[in-house]
Structure formats: C-alpha cells, structure tokens
Amino acid sequence: MAQTSSMKLLGARNMSCIVERMEWNNKMDLIAYGTEKGEVVIQRLNWQKIVTFPTPGEDVRVRSLSWQMDETLLAVGYSNGKVALLDAESETIISGLIYEDDIKKVFFSKAINSQENLGTYTCNAKDKHRKYLPKLQPLTNIDPCLKTLDQKSFPKGSPCFLVVIMRSGKVHLLLLGALQAGSIDLTQHILHPEQFDVYDVRLNGDFNAIYALLRDGQELKMLHFHNQVLQECMAPMLELATHCAHILETKNYINDTQQCLTEAWETVQLEMDNKLTKYANSQPYGLISAHFLELHVFGFATFEVEEFLFETLSEKGFKKIANSVDLSLSNLQGLVFKQLNGSAINMFYFLNTIAGFGRMSHFFESLISPDVANEAMRACGAFVLKVYELQRTIDTLVYDMKLFHAWMIFTILRLSHQEIPDDLVLTEEENIAMADFLCAMEPEMEDRSDDEDEVDPLSATPPPARSKFNLERVGQYLDNAYLTQPCPKDPSQVWEEMVAENDCLSHCKLFVPHDKNLSLVQQRDKMFNAIDAVFHKPTESISGSFKLASAVICGDLPPMEPGEGLEDREFVTCSYYVNEAARSDMLACTISWQEAMILEVSRAGDCLVRCTRIQLQPGIFTSPVHEDYYNLRFVDLQFYNESSLSMLAQTTTSNPGVRPHSYFVQFSLSAARNQCTQHQMGPLVKLKDATVTHSIHDIIDGAAFKGLDGVCEMLAVSGSRKVATVLSDRKRKMTIFEMEIEEEEDDTEMSQASFLEISKESVLAGVADSEKPDA
C-alpha cells in the first residue's frame, strides 16, 4: 500500500519569470535556478536573494547547473556553448570556457580524495612557489566587471573534475577547471549515429571510467568506458593541473597588464596630442625637426615656431603638459618593471617546474613531453628579454622627454627674455643628446619619388601616419606587427656580439633566442602558443585511453523521424549518485513514461551490476489503491541519498478539461533491494530481456506518496540539506518542503483549502516582490 510521505511545507512563492533549472547546494543553505531570460539567481531557503548573474547574451538559455561539492562555486552551461564558473560568496564570475556547440550538461564530480588516489607520488609543491616568488601586485586600473570570461582566476576549492557534455556527443573533462583532461566523442562508439541523443555522462567514483546514457537507434544504452591513464596518473595529473591553473592565472595577469600598458600609452599620446602633435601635423613632414634643430643649434626661431611657443603654448601651459606626460611615462615604467617583469618571471618558474616534471618519466611520461616543455621555457625566456628590451626603450624615452621638456622651457624663457634658472641650463653632453633626439624626431621616410608616375591618381591609399615626436619607439611594441624601429645594439652587451659572430650560439637550444624584430604582443602570443602545446599531451593521452568496456541495453525507444519531436513519444530523465559506503555507482533513469530502472554498478572488482526495474501503475496482485495511482506517469526523478529516490509523478487523462494531479513519491531503495537482479558486466548486457518490472505499490514500505498542489513539472532535492523544491504552474511557482521531519511535526495531511490559502499567500508575496526593485 502507498504510504504518506513525511514532509513539511516551508513556503511557496510565485516567481517573476519561468524557472528552467534548479539545483541545491549539498552543504550550504543555497539554491540556484536559471530563468527563461538566461539569468542565474542564487537565493537562500528563506527566499533571500543573494546574487543574480545576468545572461551572457541575447536568446541564451541556461542548460545546466551544478554546485561544486561543499563549495560556493556553481558551474553553469549555456545554450551558446559558454560554461561559466560563478562564485556565490564573492558574487563574481571566476572563469569561463567557450565551446562551439550547444551545452547539454555540466557537472562537478565528487572531490578527489588525495590520500586514496595519489599512490606512491606525493603532491607537495602546490604552494611552494609562494616561498620563492613575490606576490604579484594588483592592477588597480582594471575594473573586475570589465574582464571577459577567460580573464579571471581559477577556483581553489577541493580538487575535482568539471565535465562538459555537448549535444553533439562530445564530452570534455577538466581538472581543477583548468587542465584539459581528455575528451571523447560518443558518436564514434555507437551503431546508429543518425539516431543519436545523449542524456547524461558521469565519472565513476574511482575517476577511472565514465558512464554514458544515450540513444543508439531505437535502444536506450548505458556505455561504460574505462581509462587506464586516469587510473594510473591521477597524482601526477593533480600536480600538473595545479601548475596549469597557476600558468593560466599568470597568462590572464599578463593580458591585464598588457591592457593597462595600452591604456597608459594612449594617455601619453593624448597628452601629446593636446598641443604638440597638432602643431606637428600642421607642418610638412621633416620641417618641424629642422626648425627645432635650427633653434637648438643656432638659437634662431622661425615665425611659425615663435607663434607656436608664445601663442599656442606658454611656459605655464607647457609645464602642465610636461608634468602630465612625465606622470604617464612613470606609470608606464612601473607597469613594465614591476607587473610585467614579475609575471614573466613567475611564468618562467612554473614552466621550469613542469619541465622538471617531464624528467620524471615514470610518473609524467604520458602527460608531459620534455622537448615541448623546454621549448615553452625558451619562448618564455624570449618574452623576458623582450620585456627587458621594452623597459630599456621606455627608460630612453623618459630621459629624452625630460630633456626635451627642459629644453622647451629653457627656450621659451630665453626667447621671452626672462631669467633662466641654473637647473635648466643643459650640459654639453645633454646638448648633444638633445640634438640627436631632434634629428630622430621625424625619421626619414622611404623615398617614393621614382614611383610617383606609376601611382594611380584615383587610388584611395591613405598617406603614411605621422611620427609623433618619435613616440613610435615605444608604441610599436604594443602593436601586433613587426617593429619598424628595432632597438639598437647596446655596445656594452658583449653577449650580443658573441651571438652575432657565432651562428652556433644563436641556433643552440640551450640558450634563449632574442628576436629583435618581434613586438611585445607578438612575443607574448608566441609564448602562449608554446605553453598551449605543453598541455596538448595530457589531452591526447587521456582521450586515446578511453576504451569501451561494456554496453548495457536498458530499453527500447520510439524511432526518431525528421521534423517530428519526441517530447510526447519518449521520456528519458536520469540521476546519478556515488555510494561511497557500498563502493558502487548508482544510476536511475526512466525508460518510458511509466517505467524506471535503477542500476548499481559495483567498484569492488567483481564487475557486477544490480538492476531494479519499477513501474508506477499497480500490478495485477496489488491491493486497491486511489484511482489517481492507476494513471500516473513520470515527470522527474532525483536521488535523495544512497537509500532513497525522489520522484515526481502526474496523472494522465484523456479529458482536455480535467486538470492533472501531481504527486511527490519518496521511493526506498533499501526496501526494493530484494526485487533487484544481479548481472555480470560484459561487452554486451541486455537488461531489458533479463529483468522483471515490479510495481512500486507491491514493495512493502517502498513508496511514500504526497499529493501536491498544481501541475508540477520539475524537482530538486538535497538529502544533506533535507529539502525538496517543486516547480509548478508552468514553472512559475516554487514550493519548498522540509524532509524527514519528526512525527509530531508531520502536518502533511493538509486539506485542499489550506493549500489554496498558501497559494493565495504566495501569489500576494510574489506580486509584492515583483513590485520591489531588484537590489
């Protein structure tokens, strides 16, 4: 006989929009839900809204939600291929990934127990770099809200896998949300790829195999893939993933510093553009350099120069420009010397550590290629040299600009017959340097006089850009193009002369190459490409190690016909649970509208799978039950814990005017253990022919029913939090129940009138909330 479920109504509320996904945090009082607008909302049990994350784009839907075990980190999969990691505590987007296909599901695995999985290798270098490397200074110019998804830090919680399932059948594994830990294309392992759909893919409790529930033609299958690399290399993978996360964070820091450099340089150009560059652009190319040089050497100023110095500029105005330019150049110096140089050194440290891992072939042979790691180190060393080259160029420009500013003020005072302070008088060495700067202010342009007759008069080719007081010496490093004015050789550098005289040194892989023609952006991209190549090896090794160990046929499905939806013909929903006590993996799935199958795969080495097949309808020997129980169908199901399965059911009726009734069913798995069948896992297991269906009404103390108000469509439960949430009224009403209450507190036998009163209260509460502006 059906029993009454022990649950207590905590509250109900009408939502302002349709809710499409729900997920409870297993430890904290937090529930996340995705709306039809693509927003993700996190709130507490008492309806207090914590944070709302906006949609990443127009017409983007939330496909999946998954909390990291015992953490405040939430993984969200979107319909446009984006996967975002959201932190409910800091209310920020931690990191993100972008794929080219629609997301089916994303989920976090259970936490990896390091003491169980590390074996003979010990991960003791997770934070060792903090002893040797200074902490990178924060970039105050970067607004966290302006960062893109791939510019954030990575989570530091318990080590676990993030699994991304695509609708196309591709599955991606990421360790610590950073290291690409393999992928698999399920369509390569089925017989009928033209009739394919994936429902769920899960890692087993030992992290050495995956289960894939999918459609193959007209059959519902569970494919079991074993992976030898995951089984043998979990400890080295954790070590590598930790350093991968540090490297990706350093890459993001370098990108942010590059953005700050560009902004600081634009500020310098803006200050120069105010007066000086406007005057330079009004003169023929080369004339301003000649006039300034004439003024410096002979002390004679042309009419145009005098007009510029006394009418356009003044001593006070030029000092203001000089101070602004000096401040901007000082900020530029600090960014290069501290932030950029520090992050480059950090990157070299992490890559050097990975290269050291590559020498331990016993542990890292399948994960790291030593030659590729060494090449990444050389590319990073070249980036360090390029940073030093930029720093030397900026120092030279700072010296020249200060000298130019002092000379301009000296000239203005001299021409206006004012008293000149002693500190403005240039020494002989400074006068020579000033003359060299003025000569190089407008570099010679390529002579095109021979080609003038061949130029098409209708050509719309723009003239070459004007040099702005030779600022291009620094600006060229921030462009994604080859340097137009390479850094001159330093006569004090003996090493450069040795490399120039000996080709064997320039081609030797023991030394870091220095390409003087590359800009900073090009050198950075070259380093990033070399780093990406380092992490191709683990992806290839793990992906190639997936082997199909067993195919379990769970049931039959209707055929897929072009242009015809299957929403009314098939219904497949599933839930997964890792039973640590029994060392087994549990999978529950519906195989039709009225039947479900519960699989328990042993991880003890005996290769056994237990199967319990149940149906909602009463059997031929079932005692009389309520008339609604004869016409029930599944709506949703989820594991409550290892011993209970929560199910949402609904009555079916052929009368269009009759509203269906909804029921919450708590099914006891321990009570149904006597009805399970045991099978040996092999290449092919046909459970649909080897199992018997049992009615949940015939299992003693097996099913507890609870009638619900409204037409319910979705379920979210948490056994650790002892709560259940139901969506009803076209997914616009959320109702929360407390589970496992004491008998004296059991007030579930509520009348229909009391449910209507609660519904009215929830409607009024929902209207009141909708009238309040969001915080």
Coordinates of N, CA, C and O in Angstrom, one line a residue, residues 604-669:
A604 N 34.0 -2.8 -6.6 CA 34.8 -3.6 -5.7 C 35.7 -4.6 -6.5 O 36.4 -5.4 -5.9
G605 N 35.6 -4.6 -7.8 CA 36.4 -5.5 -8.6 C 35.6 -6.8 -9.1 O 36.2 -7.6 -9.8
D606 N 34.4 -6.9 -8.7 CA 33.6 -8.1 -9.1 C 32.8 -7.9 -10.4 O 32.2 -8.9 -10.9
C607 N 32.8 -6.7 -10.9 CA 32.2 -6.4 -12.2 C 30.7 -6.8 -12.2 O 30.2 -7.4 -13.2
L608 N 30.0 -6.5 -11.1 CA 28.6 -6.8 -11.0 C 27.8 -5.5 -11.2 O 28.2 -4.4 -10.8
V609 N 26.6 -5.7 -11.7 CA 25.6 -4.6 -11.8 C 24.3 -5.1 -11.3 O 23.8 -6.2 -11.7
R610 N 23.7 -4.4 -10.3 CA 22.4 -4.8 -9.8 C 21.3 -3.9 -10.5 O 21.5 -2.7 -10.6
C611 N 20.2 -4.5 -10.8 CA 19.2 -3.7 -11.6 C 17.8 -3.9 -10.9 O 17.4 -5.0 -10.6
T612 N 17.2 -2.8 -10.6 CA 15.8 -2.8 -10.1 C 14.9 -2.1 -11.1 O 15.2 -0.9 -11.4
R613 N 13.9 -2.7 -11.6 CA 13.0 -2.2 -12.6 C 11.6 -2.0 -12.0 O 11.0 -2.9 -11.5
I614 N 11.1 -0.7 -12.0 CA 9.9 -0.4 -11.3 C 9.0 0.3 -12.3 O 9.4 0.8 -13.3
Q615 N 7.7 0.2 -11.9 CA 6.6 1.0 -12.7 C 5.7 1.7 -11.7 O 5.5 1.3 -10.6
L616 N 5.0 2.7 -12.2 CA 4.1 3.5 -11.3 C 2.8 2.8 -11.2 O 2.1 3.0 -10.2
Q617 N 2.3 2.1 -12.2 CA 1.0 1.5 -12.2 C 0.9 0.3 -11.2 O 1.9 -0.4 -11.0
P618 N -0.2 0.1 -10.6 CA -0.4 -1.0 -9.7 C -0.3 -2.3 -10.6 O -0.7 -2.4 -11.8
G619 N 0.2 -3.4 -9.9 CA 0.3 -4.7 -10.6 C -1.0 -5.5 -10.5 O -2.0 -5.0 -9.9
I620 N -1.0 -6.6 -11.1 CA -2.3 -7.4 -11.1 C -2.6 -8.0 -9.7 O -3.8 -8.3 -9.4
F621 N -1.6 -8.0 -8.8 CA -1.9 -8.5 -7.5 C -1.9 -7.4 -6.4 O -1.8 -7.7 -5.2
T622 N -1.9 -6.2 -6.9 CA -1.8 -5.0 -6.0 C -3.2 -4.8 -5.3 O -4.2 -4.9 -6.0
S623 N -3.2 -4.5 -4.0 CA -4.4 -4.2 -3.3 C -5.0 -2.9 -3.9 O -4.2 -2.1 -4.4
P624 N -6.3 -2.7 -3.7 CA -6.9 -1.5 -4.3 C -6.2 -0.2 -3.7 O -5.9 -0.1 -2.5
V625 N -6.0 0.7 -4.6 CA -5.4 2.0 -4.3 C -6.2 3.1 -4.8 O -7.2 2.9 -5.4
H626 N -5.8 4.4 -4.5 CA -6.5 5.5 -5.0 C -6.6 5.5 -6.5 O -5.7 5.1 -7.2
E627 N -7.7 6.0 -7.1 CA -7.9 5.9 -8.5 C -6.8 6.7 -9.3 O -6.5 6.4 -10.5
D628 N -6.2 7.8 -8.7 CA -5.2 8.5 -9.4 C -4.0 7.7 -9.7 O -3.2 7.9 -10.7
Y629 N -3.7 6.7 -8.8 CA -2.5 5.9 -8.9 C -2.5 4.9 -10.1 O -1.5 4.4 -10.5
Y630 N -3.7 4.8 -10.7 CA -3.8 3.9 -11.9 C -3.3 4.6 -13.2 O -3.2 3.9 -14.2
N631 N -3.2 5.9 -13.2 CA -2.9 6.7 -14.4 C -1.7 7.6 -14.1 O -1.8 8.8 -14.5
L632 N -0.7 7.2 -13.5 CA 0.5 8.0 -13.2 C 1.5 7.9 -14.3 O 1.7 6.8 -14.9
R633 N 2.3 9.0 -14.5 CA 3.4 9.0 -15.4 C 4.5 9.8 -14.7 O 4.3 10.7 -13.9
F634 N 5.8 9.5 -15.1 CA 6.9 10.2 -14.5 C 7.0 11.6 -15.1 O 6.7 11.9 -16.2
V635 N 7.4 12.5 -14.2 CA 7.7 13.9 -14.6 C 9.2 14.2 -14.3 O 9.9 14.8 -15.2
D636 N 9.7 13.8 -13.2 CA 11.2 14.0 -12.9 C 11.6 13.0 -11.8 O 10.7 12.5 -11.1
L637 N 12.9 12.8 -11.7 CA 13.4 11.9 -10.6 C 14.8 12.4 -10.2 O 15.5 12.8 -11.1
Q638 N 15.2 12.2 -8.9 CA 16.5 12.5 -8.5 C 16.8 11.7 -7.2 O 15.9 11.4 -6.4
F639 N 18.1 11.3 -7.1 CA 18.5 10.6 -5.9 C 18.4 11.6 -4.7 O 19.1 12.7 -4.8
Y640 N 17.7 11.2 -3.7 CA 17.7 12.0 -2.4 C 19.0 11.7 -1.6 O 19.6 12.6 -1.1
N641 N 19.3 10.4 -1.5 CA 20.6 9.9 -0.9 C 20.8 8.5 -1.4 O 20.1 8.1 -2.3
E642 N 21.7 7.8 -0.8 CA 22.0 6.4 -1.3 C 20.9 5.4 -1.0 O 20.9 4.4 -1.6
S643 N 19.9 5.8 -0.2 CA 18.9 4.8 0.1 C 17.5 5.3 -0.3 O 16.5 4.5 -0.1
S644 N 17.4 6.5 -0.9 CA 16.1 7.0 -1.3 C 16.2 7.6 -2.7 O 17.2 8.3 -3.0
L645 N 15.1 7.4 -3.5 CA 14.9 8.1 -4.8 C 13.7 8.9 -4.8 O 12.6 8.4 -4.5
S646 N 13.8 10.2 -5.0 CA 12.7 11.1 -5.1 C 12.1 11.2 -6.5 O 12.9 11.4 -7.4
M647 N 10.8 11.0 -6.6 CA 10.2 11.0 -7.9 C 9.0 12.0 -8.0 O 8.3 12.1 -6.9
L648 N 8.8 12.6 -9.1 CA 7.7 13.5 -9.3 C 6.8 12.8 -10.4 O 7.3 12.5 -11.5
A649 N 5.5 12.6 -10.0 CA 4.6 11.9 -10.9 C 3.4 12.8 -11.2 O 3.0 13.7 -10.4
Q650 N 2.7 12.5 -12.2 CA 1.5 13.2 -12.6 C 0.4 12.3 -13.3 O 0.8 11.3 -13.9
T651 N -0.8 12.6 -13.0 CA -1.9 11.8 -13.6 C -2.1 12.1 -15.0 O -1.8 13.2 -15.5
T652 N -2.5 11.1 -15.8 CA -2.8 11.3 -17.2 C -4.3 11.2 -17.4 O -4.9 10.3 -16.8
T653 N -4.9 12.0 -18.3 CA -6.3 11.9 -18.6 C -6.5 12.3 -20.0 O -5.8 13.1 -20.6
S654 N -7.5 11.6 -20.6 CA -7.9 11.9 -22.0 C -8.9 13.1 -22.1 O -9.1 13.6 -23.2
N655 N -9.4 13.5 -21.0 CA -10.4 14.7 -21.0 C -9.6 16.0 -20.9 O -8.9 16.3 -20.0
P656 N -9.7 16.8 -22.0 CA -8.9 18.1 -22.0 C -9.3 19.1 -20.9 O -8.5 19.9 -20.5
G657 N -10.5 19.0 -20.4 CA -10.9 20.0 -19.4 C -10.5 19.6 -18.0 O -10.7 20.4 -17.0
V658 N -10.0 18.4 -17.8 CA -9.6 17.9 -16.4 C -8.2 18.2 -16.1 O -7.3 17.9 -16.9
R659 N -7.9 18.9 -15.0 CA -6.6 19.3 -14.6 C -5.9 18.1 -14.0 O -6.4 17.5 -13.0
P660 N -4.6 17.7 -14.4 CA -4.0 16.6 -13.8 C -3.5 16.8 -12.4 O -3.3 18.0 -12.0
H661 N -3.4 15.8 -11.6 CA -2.9 15.9 -10.2 C -1.4 15.5 -10.2 O -1.0 14.6 -10.9
S662 N -0.7 16.1 -9.3 CA 0.7 15.8 -9.1 C 1.0 15.2 -7.8 O 0.3 15.5 -6.8
Y663 N 2.0 14.3 -7.8 CA 2.4 13.6 -6.6 C 3.9 13.5 -6.4 O 4.6 13.4 -7.4
F664 N 4.3 13.7 -5.2 CA 5.7 13.5 -4.8 C 5.9 12.1 -4.2 O 5.1 11.8 -3.3
V665 N 6.8 11.4 -4.8 CA 7.0 10.0 -4.3 C 8.4 9.8 -3.8 O 9.4 10.1 -4.5
Q666 N 8.5 9.3 -2.6 CA 9.8 9.0 -2.0 C 9.9 7.5 -2.0 O 9.2 6.8 -1.3
F667 N 10.8 7.0 -2.8 CA 11.0 5.6 -3.0 C 12.2 5.0 -2.3 O 13.3 5.6 -2.4
S668 N 12.0 4.0 -1.5 CA 13.0 3.4 -0.6 C 13.8 2.4 -1.5 O 13.3 1.4 -1.9
L669 N 15.1 2.6 -1.7 CA 15.9 1.7 -2.4 C 16.3 0.5 -1.6 O 16.4 -0.6 -2.1

